[in-house]
CSV table of C-alpha atoms in Angstrom, one decimal:
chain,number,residue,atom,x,y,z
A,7,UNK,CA,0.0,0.0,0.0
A,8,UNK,CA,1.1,3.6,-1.2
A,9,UNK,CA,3.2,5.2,2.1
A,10,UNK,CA,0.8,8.1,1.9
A,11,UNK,CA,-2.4,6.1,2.3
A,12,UNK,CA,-0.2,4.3,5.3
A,13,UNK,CA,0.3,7.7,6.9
A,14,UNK,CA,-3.1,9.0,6.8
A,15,UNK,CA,-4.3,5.4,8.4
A,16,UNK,CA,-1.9,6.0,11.4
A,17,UNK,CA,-3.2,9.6,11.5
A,18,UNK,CA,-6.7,8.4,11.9
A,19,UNK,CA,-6.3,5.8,14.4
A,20,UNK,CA,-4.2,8.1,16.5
A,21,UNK,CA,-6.9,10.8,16.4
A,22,UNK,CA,-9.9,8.5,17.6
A,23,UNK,CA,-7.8,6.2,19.5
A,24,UNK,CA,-6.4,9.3,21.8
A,25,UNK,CA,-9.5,11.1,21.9
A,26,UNK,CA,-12.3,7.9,22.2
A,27,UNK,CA,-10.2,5.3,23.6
A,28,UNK,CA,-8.0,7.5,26.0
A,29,UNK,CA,-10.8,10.1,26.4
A,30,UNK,CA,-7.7,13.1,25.8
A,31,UNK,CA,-8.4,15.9,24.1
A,32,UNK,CA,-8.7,16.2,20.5
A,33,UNK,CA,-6.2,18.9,20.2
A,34,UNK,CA,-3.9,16.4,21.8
A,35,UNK,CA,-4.9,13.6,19.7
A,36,UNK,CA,-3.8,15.8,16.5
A,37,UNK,CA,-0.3,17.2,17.9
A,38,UNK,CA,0.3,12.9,18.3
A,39,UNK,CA,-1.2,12.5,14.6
A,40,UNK,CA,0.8,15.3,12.7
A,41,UNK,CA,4.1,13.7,14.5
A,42,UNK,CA,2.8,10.3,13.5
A,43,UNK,CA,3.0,11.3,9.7
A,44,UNK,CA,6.2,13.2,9.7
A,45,UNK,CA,7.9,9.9,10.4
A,46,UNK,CA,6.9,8.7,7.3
A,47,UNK,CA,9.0,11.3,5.4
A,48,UNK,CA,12.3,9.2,6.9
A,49,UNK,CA,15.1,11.5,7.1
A,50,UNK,CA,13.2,14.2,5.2
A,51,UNK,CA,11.1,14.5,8.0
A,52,UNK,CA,12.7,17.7,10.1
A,53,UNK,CA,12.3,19.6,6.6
A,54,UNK,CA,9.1,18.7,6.2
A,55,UNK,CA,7.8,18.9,9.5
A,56,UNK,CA,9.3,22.5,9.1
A,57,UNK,CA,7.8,23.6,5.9
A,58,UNK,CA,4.5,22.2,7.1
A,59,UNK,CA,4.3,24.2,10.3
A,60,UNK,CA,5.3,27.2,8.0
A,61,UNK,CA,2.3,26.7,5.6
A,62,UNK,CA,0.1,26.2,8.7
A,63,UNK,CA,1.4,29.5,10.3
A,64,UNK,CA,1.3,31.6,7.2
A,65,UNK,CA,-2.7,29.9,6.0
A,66,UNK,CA,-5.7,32.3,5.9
A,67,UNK,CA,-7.4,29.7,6.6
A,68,UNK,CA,-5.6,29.5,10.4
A,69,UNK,CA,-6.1,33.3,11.0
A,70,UNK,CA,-10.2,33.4,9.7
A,71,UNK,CA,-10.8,30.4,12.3
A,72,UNK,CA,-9.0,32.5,15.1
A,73,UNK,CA,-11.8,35.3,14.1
A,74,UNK,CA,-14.8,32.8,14.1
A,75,UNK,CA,-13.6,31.6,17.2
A,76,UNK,CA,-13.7,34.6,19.3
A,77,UNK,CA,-16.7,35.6,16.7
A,78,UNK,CA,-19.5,33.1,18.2
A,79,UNK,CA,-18.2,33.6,21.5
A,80,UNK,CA,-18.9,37.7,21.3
A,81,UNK,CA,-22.0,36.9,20.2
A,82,UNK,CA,-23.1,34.5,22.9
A,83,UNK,CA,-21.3,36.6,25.5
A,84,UNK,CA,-23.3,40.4,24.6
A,85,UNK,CA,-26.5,38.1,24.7
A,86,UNK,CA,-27.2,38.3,20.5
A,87,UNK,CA,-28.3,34.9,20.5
A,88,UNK,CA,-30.8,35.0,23.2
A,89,UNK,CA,-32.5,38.4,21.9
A,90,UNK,CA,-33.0,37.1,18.5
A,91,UNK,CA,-34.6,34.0,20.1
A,92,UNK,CA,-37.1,35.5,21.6
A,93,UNK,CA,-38.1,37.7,18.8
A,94,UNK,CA,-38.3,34.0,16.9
A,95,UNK,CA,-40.6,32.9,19.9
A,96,UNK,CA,-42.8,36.2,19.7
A,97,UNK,CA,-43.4,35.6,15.8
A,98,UNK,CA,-43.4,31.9,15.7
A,99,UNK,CA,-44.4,30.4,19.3
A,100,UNK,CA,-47.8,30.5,18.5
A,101,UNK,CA,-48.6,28.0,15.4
A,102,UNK,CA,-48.6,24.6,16.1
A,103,UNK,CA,-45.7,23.2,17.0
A,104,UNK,CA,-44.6,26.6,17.5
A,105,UNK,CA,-41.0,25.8,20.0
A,106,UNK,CA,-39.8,22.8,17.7
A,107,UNK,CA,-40.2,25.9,15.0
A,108,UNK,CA,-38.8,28.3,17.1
A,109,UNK,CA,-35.7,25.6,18.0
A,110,UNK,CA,-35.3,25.0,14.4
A,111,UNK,CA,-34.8,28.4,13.1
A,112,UNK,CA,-33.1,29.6,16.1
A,113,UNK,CA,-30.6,27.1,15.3
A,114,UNK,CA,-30.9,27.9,11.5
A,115,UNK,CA,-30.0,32.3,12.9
A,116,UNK,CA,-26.9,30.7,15.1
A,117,UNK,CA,-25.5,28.7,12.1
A,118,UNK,CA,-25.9,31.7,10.1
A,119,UNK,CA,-24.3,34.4,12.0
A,120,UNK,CA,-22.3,32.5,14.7
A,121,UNK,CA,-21.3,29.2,13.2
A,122,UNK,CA,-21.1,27.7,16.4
A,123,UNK,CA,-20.6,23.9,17.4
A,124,UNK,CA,-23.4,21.7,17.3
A,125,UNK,CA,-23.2,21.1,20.9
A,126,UNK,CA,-23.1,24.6,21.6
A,127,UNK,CA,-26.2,25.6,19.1
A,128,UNK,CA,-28.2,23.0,21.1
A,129,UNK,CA,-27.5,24.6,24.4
A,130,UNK,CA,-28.0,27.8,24.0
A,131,UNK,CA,-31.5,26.9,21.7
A,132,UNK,CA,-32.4,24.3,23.4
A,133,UNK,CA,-32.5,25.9,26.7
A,134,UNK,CA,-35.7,27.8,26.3
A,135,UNK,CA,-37.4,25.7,23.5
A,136,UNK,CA,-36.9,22.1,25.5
A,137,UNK,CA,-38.4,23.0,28.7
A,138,UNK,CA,-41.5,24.8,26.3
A,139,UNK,CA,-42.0,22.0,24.1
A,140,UNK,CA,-42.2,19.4,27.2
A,141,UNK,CA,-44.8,21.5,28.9
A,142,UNK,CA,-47.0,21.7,25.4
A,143,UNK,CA,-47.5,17.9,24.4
A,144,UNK,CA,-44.2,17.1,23.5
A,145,UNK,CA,-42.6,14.1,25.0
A,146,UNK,CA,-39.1,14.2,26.7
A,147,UNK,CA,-37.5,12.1,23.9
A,148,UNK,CA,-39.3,13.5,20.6
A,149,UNK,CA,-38.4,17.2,22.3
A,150,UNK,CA,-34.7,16.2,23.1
A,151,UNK,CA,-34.4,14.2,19.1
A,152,UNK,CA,-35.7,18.0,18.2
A,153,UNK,CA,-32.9,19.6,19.8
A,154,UNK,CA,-30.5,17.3,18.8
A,155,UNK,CA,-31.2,16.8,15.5
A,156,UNK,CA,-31.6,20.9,14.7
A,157,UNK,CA,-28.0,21.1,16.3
A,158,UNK,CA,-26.4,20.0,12.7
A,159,UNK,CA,-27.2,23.3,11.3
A,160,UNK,CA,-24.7,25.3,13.1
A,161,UNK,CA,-22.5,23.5,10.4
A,162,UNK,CA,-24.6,23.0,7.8
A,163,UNK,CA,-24.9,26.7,7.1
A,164,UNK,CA,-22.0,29.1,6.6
A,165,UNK,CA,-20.0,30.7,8.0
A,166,UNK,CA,-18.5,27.6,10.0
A,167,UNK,CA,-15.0,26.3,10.9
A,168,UNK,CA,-16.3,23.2,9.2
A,169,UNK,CA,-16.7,25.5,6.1
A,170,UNK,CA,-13.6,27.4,6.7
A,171,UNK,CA,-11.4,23.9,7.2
A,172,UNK,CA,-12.8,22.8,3.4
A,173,UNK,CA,-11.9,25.8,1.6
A,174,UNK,CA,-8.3,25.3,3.2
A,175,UNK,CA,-8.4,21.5,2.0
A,176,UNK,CA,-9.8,23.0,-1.6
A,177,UNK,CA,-7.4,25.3,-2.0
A,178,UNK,CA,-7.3,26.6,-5.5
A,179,UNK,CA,-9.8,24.1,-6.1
A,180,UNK,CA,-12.9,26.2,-5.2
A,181,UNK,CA,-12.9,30.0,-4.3
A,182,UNK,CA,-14.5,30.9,-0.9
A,183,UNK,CA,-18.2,32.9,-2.7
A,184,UNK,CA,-19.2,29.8,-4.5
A,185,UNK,CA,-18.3,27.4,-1.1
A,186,UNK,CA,-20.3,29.9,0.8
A,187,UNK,CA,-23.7,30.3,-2.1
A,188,UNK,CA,-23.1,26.5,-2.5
A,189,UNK,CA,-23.5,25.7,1.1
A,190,UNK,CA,-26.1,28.6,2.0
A,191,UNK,CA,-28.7,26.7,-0.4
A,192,UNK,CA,-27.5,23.2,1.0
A,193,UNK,CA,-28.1,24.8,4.5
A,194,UNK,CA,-31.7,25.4,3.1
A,195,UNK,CA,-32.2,22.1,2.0
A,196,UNK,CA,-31.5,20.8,5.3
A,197,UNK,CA,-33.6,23.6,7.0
A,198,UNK,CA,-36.4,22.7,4.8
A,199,UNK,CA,-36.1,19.1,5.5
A,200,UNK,CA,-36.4,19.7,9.3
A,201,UNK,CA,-39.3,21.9,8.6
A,202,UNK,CA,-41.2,19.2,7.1
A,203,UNK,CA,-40.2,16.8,9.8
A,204,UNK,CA,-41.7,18.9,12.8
A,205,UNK,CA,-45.0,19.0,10.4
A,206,UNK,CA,-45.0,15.3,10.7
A,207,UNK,CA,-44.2,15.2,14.6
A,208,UNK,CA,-46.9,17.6,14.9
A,209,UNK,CA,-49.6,15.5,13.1
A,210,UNK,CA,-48.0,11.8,14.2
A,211,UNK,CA,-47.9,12.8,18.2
A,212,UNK,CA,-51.2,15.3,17.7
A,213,UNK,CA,-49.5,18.7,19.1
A,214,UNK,CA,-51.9,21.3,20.0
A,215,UNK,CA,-51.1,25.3,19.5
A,216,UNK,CA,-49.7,26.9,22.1
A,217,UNK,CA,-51.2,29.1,24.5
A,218,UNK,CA,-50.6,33.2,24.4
A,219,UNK,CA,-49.3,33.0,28.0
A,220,UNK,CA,-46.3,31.3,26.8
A,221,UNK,CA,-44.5,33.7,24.7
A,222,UNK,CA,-44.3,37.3,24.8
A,223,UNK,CA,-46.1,40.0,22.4
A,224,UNK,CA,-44.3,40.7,19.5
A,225,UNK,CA,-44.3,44.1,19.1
A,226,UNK,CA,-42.6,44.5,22.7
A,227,UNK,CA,-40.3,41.4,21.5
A,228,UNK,CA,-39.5,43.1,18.9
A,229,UNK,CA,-38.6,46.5,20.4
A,230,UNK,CA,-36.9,45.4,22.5
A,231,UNK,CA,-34.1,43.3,20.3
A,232,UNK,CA,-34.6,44.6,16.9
A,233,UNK,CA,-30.5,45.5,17.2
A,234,UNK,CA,-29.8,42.1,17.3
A,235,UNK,CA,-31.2,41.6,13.6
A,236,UNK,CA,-28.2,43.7,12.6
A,237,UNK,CA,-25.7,41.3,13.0
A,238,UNK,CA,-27.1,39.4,9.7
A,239,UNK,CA,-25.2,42.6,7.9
A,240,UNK,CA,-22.3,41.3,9.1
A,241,UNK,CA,-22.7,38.4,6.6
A,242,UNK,CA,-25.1,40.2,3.9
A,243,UNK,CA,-22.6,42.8,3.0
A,244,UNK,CA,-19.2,41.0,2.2
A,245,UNK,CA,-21.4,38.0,0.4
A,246,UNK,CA,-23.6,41.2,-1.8
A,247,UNK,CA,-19.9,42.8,-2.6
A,248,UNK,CA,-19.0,39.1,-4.2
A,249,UNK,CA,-21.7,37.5,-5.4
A,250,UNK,CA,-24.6,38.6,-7.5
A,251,UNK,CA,-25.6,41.8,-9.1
A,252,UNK,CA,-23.6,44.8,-6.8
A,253,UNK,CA,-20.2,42.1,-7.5
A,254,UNK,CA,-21.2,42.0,-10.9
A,255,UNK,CA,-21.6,46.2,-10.6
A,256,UNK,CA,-18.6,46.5,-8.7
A,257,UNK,CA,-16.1,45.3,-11.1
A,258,UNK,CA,-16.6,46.9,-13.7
A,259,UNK,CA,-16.2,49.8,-11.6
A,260,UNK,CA,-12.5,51.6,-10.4
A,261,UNK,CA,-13.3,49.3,-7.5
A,262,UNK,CA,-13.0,46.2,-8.9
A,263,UNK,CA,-9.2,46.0,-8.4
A,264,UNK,CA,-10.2,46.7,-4.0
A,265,UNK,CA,-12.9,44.1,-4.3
A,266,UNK,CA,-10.9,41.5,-5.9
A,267,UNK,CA,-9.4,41.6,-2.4
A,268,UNK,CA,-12.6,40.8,-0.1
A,269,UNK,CA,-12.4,37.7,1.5
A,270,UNK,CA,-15.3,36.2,3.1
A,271,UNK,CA,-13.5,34.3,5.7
A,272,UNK,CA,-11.9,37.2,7.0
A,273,UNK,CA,-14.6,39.9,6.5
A,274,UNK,CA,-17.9,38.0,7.7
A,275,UNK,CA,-16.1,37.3,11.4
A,276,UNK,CA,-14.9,40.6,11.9
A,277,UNK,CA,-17.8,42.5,10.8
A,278,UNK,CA,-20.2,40.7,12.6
A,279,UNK,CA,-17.2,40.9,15.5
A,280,UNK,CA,-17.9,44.7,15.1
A,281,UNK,CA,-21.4,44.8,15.0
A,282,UNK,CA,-22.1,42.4,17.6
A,283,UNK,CA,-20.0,44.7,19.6
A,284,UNK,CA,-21.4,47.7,18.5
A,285,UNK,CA,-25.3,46.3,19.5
A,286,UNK,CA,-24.3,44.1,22.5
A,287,UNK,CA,-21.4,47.0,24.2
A,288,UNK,CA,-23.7,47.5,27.3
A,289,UNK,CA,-22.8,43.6,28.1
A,290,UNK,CA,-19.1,44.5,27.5
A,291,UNK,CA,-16.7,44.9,30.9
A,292,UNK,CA,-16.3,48.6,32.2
A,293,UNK,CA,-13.3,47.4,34.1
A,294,UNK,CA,-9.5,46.3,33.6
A,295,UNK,CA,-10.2,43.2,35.8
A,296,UNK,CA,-13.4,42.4,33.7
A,297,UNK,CA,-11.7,43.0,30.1
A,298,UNK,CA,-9.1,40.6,31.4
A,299,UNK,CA,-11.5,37.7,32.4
A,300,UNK,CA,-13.7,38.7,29.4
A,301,UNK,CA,-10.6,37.7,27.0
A,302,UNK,CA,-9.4,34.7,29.2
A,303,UNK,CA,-12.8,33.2,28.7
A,304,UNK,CA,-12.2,33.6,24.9
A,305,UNK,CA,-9.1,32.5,25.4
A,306,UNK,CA,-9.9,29.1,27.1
A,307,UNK,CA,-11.7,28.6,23.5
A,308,UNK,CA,-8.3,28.6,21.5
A,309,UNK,CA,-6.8,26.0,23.3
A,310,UNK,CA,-8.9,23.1,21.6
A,311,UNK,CA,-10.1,24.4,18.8
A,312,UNK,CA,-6.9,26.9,18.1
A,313,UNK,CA,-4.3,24.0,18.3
A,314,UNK,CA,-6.9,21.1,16.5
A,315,UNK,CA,-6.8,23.4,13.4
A,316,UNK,CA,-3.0,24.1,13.5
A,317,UNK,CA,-1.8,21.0,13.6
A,318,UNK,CA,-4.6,19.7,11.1
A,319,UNK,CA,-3.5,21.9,8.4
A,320,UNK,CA,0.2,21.0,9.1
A,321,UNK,CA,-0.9,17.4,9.6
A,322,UNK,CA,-2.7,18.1,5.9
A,323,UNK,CA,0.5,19.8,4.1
A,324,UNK,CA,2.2,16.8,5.4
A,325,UNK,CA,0.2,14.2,3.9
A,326,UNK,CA,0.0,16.5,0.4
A,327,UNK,CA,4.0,16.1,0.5
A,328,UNK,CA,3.7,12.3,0.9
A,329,UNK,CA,1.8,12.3,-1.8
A,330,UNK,CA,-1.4,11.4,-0.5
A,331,UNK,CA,-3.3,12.7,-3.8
A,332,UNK,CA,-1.2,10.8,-6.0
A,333,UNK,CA,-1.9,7.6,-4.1
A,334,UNK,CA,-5.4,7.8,-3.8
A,335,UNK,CA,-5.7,8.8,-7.6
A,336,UNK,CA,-3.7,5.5,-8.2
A,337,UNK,CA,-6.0,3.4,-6.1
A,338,UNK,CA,-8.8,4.0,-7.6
A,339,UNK,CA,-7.7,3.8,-10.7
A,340,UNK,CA,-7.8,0.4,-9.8
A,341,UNK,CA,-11.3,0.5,-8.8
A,342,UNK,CA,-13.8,-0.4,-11.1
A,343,UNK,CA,-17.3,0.7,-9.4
A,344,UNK,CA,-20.1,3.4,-10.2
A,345,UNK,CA,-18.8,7.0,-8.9
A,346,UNK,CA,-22.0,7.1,-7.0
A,347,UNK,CA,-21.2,4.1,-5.5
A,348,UNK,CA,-17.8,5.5,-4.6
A,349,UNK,CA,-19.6,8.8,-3.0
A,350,UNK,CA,-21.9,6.9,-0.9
A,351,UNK,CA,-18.8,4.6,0.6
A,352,UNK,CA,-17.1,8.1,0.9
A,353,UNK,CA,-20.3,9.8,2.9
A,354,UNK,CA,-19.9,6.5,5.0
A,355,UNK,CA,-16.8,7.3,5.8
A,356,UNK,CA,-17.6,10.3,6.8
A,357,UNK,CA,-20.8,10.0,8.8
A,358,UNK,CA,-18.9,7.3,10.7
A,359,UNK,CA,-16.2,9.1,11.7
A,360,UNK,CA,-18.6,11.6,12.8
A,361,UNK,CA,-20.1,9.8,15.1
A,362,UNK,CA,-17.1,10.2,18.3
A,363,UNK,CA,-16.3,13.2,16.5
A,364,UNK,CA,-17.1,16.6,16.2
A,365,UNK,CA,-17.9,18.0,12.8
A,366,UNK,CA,-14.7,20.2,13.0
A,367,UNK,CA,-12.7,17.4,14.0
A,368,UNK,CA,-14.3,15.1,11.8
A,369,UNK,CA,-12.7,17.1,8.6
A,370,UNK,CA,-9.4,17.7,10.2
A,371,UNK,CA,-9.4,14.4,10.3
A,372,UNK,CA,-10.6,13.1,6.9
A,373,UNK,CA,-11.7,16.1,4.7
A,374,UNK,CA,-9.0,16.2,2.7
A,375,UNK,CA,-8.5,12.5,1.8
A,376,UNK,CA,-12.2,12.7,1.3
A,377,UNK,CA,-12.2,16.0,-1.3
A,378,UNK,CA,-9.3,14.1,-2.9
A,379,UNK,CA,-10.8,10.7,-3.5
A,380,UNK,CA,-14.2,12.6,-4.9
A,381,UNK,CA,-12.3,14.7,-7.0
A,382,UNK,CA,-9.9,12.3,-8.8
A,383,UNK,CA,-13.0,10.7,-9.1
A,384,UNK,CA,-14.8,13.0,-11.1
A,385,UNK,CA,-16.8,14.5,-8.6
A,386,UNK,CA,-16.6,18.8,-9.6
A,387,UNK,CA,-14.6,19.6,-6.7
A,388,UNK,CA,-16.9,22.6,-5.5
A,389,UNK,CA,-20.3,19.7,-5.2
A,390,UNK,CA,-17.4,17.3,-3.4
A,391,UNK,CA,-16.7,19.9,-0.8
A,392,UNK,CA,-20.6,20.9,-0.4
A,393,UNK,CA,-21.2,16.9,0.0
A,394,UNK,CA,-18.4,16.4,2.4
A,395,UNK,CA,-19.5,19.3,4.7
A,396,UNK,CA,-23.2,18.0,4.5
A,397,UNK,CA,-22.5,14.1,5.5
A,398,UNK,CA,-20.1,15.7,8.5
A,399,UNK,CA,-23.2,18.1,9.5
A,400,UNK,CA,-24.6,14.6,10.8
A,401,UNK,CA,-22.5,15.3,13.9
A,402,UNK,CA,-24.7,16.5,16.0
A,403,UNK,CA,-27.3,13.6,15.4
A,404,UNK,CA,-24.8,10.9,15.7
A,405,UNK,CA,-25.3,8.7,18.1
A,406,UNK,CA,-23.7,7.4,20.7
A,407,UNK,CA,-21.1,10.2,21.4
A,408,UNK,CA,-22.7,13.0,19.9
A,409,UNK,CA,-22.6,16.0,22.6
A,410,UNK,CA,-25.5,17.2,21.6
A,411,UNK,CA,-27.6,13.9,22.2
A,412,UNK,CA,-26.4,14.2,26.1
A,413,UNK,CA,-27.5,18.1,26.1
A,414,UNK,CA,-30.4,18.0,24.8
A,415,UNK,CA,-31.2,15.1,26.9
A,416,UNK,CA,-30.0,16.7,29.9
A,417,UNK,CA,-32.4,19.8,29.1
A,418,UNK,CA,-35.7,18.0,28.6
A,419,UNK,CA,-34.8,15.4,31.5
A,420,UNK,CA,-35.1,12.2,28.3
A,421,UNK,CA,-33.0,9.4,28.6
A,422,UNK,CA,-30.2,9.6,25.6
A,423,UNK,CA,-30.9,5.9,24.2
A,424,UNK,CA,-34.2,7.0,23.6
A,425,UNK,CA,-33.0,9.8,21.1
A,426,UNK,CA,-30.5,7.3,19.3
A,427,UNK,CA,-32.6,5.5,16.4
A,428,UNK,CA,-35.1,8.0,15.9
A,429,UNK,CA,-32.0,10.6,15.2
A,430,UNK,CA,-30.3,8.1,12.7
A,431,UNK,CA,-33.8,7.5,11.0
A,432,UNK,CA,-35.2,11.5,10.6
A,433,UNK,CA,-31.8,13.0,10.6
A,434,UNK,CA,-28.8,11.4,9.7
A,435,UNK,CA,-30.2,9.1,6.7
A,436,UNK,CA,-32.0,12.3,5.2
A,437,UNK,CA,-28.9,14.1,5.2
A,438,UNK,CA,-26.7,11.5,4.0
A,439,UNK,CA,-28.7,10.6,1.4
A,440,UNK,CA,-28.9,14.9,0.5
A,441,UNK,CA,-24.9,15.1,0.5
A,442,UNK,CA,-24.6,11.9,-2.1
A,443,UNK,CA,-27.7,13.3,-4.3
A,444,UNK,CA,-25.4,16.5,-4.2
A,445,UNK,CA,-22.6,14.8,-5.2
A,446,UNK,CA,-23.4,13.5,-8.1
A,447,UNK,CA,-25.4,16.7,-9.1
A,448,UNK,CA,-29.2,15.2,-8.9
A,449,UNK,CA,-30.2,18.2,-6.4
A,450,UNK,CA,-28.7,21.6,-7.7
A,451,UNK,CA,-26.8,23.5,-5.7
A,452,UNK,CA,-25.4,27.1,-7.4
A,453,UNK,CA,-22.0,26.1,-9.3
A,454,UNK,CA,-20.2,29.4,-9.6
């Protein structure tokens, strides 16, 4: 077997062996794995060790996942989150079904503008919706699957680290607009799935409207929070100044040259960083002593996930200088089976490994080896990485080890084994099946 395809292996089974097995940190786990495949340059390795922690230092990629980081954590620290949520429960507590609706596009607003974990989305949703759907006919396990299954959509939208991790993989490959238009309509596709799926809770376990009592007026609601709608700008103006007519306007204007230079990674994260700021400063520290906890809490934050990207994208440039593509084209030139076929053993793959893992791990670990098999494939490299970042969405549905499971669980007071097959039945086949059909180009997403 190719000494790439080796390498990668080892990397793997380090990552879920250290982090499952040995219940260490993943961050850990991936320091172990990128040292793991620098042995298998031989006496190349200190040069390549070198040039990959160089690539890894000097990759956008690194420094737009430091701004998304402290980005979802401003926003959940000024209190964003929770004053869009109830506006959502003012406008939509009252159909039928009205907290599962609430939860789900609650989760849909966090994806959108935060890009948080799914364990995280689940919390911070789930918190007000569980307790509400448990007191209005839902039972403990359907309310937790809710929770649990809406929690995938703080990576199935953009902007996410998920998202941010592929377009490092991609490289070249795809530009960062088309990832993010791509995965904006997949994100609706998913959203629209869930929608359809509380319809049928609704009707299958006969859930009754909810009473005025439990959600506040709407115009007060409304009042009250309308700043925190602003944050949305924060992703509505860098994607408007690169996609679409004012792009199209734009450069053919003495602008284009300055807008050739917008990156989405970079600008969505700091603008909604400035906004959030800007609507949320009464929540900020007046203090020395406060700013200093306010940045150690964000700092805490960096630890994992800072060091798991690092050492994923040096633990990827290694692996690229091994020659991992090269091997995997040559494999499957051997291969003689239906590339949708291939896509579905790929989505497998990923799905599975998303079960211990999170969705951001879960790509460290296999996104590129993934985009690379698709693509040498045939697969058009911007649908693989759409695909890819769908079947890894499944994360927060994944039973057993999902966080989110335990959370949501924990929230509506439902024992987690309930959640387990029900999750793998309405969420993770659906979605599985929606990254292969993506794949291979049956359901359209925007190719740009």
């Amino acid at each position: 077997m190719p000494v790439a395809v080796i390498a990668l292996f080892v990397f793997l089974a380090i990552i879920v062996v250290w982090n499952v097995v040995v219940k260490r940190s993943m961050a850990e786990a991936m320091v172990l794995g990128f040292v793991a495949t620098v042995l298998f340059a031989g006496l190349q390795a200190p040069q390549v060790a070198r040039d990959a922690i160089v690539d890894a230092s000097s990759n956008e990629v690194m420094y737009a996942a430091i701004a998304f980081i402290f980005m979802t954590y401003l926003v959940e620290r000024t209190g964003t989150i929770a004053r869009l949520i109830e506006i959502l429960t003012s406008l939509l507590g009252g159909l039928r079904g009205g907290p599962a609706i609430v939860d789900t596009v609650a989760s849909g607003a966090m994806g959108a503008v935060a890009g948080g974990s799914n364990t995280g989305n689940a919390a911070t949703s789930g918190v007000i919706t569980g307790p509400w759907m448990t007191r209005t006919g839902w039972s403990k396990a359907r309310a937790a699957t809710v929770i649990a299954g809406n929690a995938g959509l703080g990576a199935a939208l953009p902007p996410s680290a998920s998202m941010v991790i592929m377009i490092g993989f991609a490289g070249s490959l795809v530009t960062t607009s088309s990832v993010y238009l791509a995965l904006f309509v997949a994100g609706v596709y998913q959203f629209l799935i869930r929608m359809v799926l509380i319809a049928w809770f609704v009707h299958r376990d006969g859930i009754h409207r909810v009473a005025g009592e439990e959600r506040p007026a709407v115009g007060p609601a409304v009042r009250r929070n309308w700043t925190s709608m602003l944050i949305f700008l924060g992703a509505i103006i860098p994607v408007s100044i690169t996609i679409g007519p004012l792009a199209d306007f734009l450069a053919a204007s003495p602008l284009s040259d300055a807008m050739g230079s917008v990156s989405l990674i970079t600008w969505i994260p700091v603008l909604i960083i400035l906004i959030s700021a800007a609507v949320g400063w009464r929540q900020l520290p007046r203090s020395a002593r406060g700013w200093w906890e306010f940045f150690g809490g964000a700092a805490s934050k960096y630890y994992a996930i800072g060091a798991l990207l690092f050492f994923a994208i040096a633990a990827s440039e290694v692996l690229a200088s091994l020659g991992l593509a090269d091997d995997v084209d040559a494999l499957l030139g051997n291969l003689d089976i239906p590339v949708w076929l291939l896509v579905t053993l790929v989505g497998f793959f990923v799905v599975l490994v998303a079960g211990p893992l999170s969705s951001t791990a879960t790509l460290s670990a296999v996104g590129q080896v993934s985009l690379v098999t698709l693509v040498a494939a045939g697969v058009d490299p911007l649908l693989a990485v759409i695909a890819i970042l769908v079947f890894a969405s499944t994360e927060g549905a994944s039973p057993p080890a999902s966080g989110a499971i335990f959370v949501a669980s924990g929230i509506t007071g439902a024992r987690p084994e309930q959640t387990f097959i029900p999750l793998v039945i309405y969420y993770v086949l659906p979605f599985f099946v929606l990254g292969v059909l993506i794949a291979v180009g049956i359901v359209p997403v925007p190719i740009t």
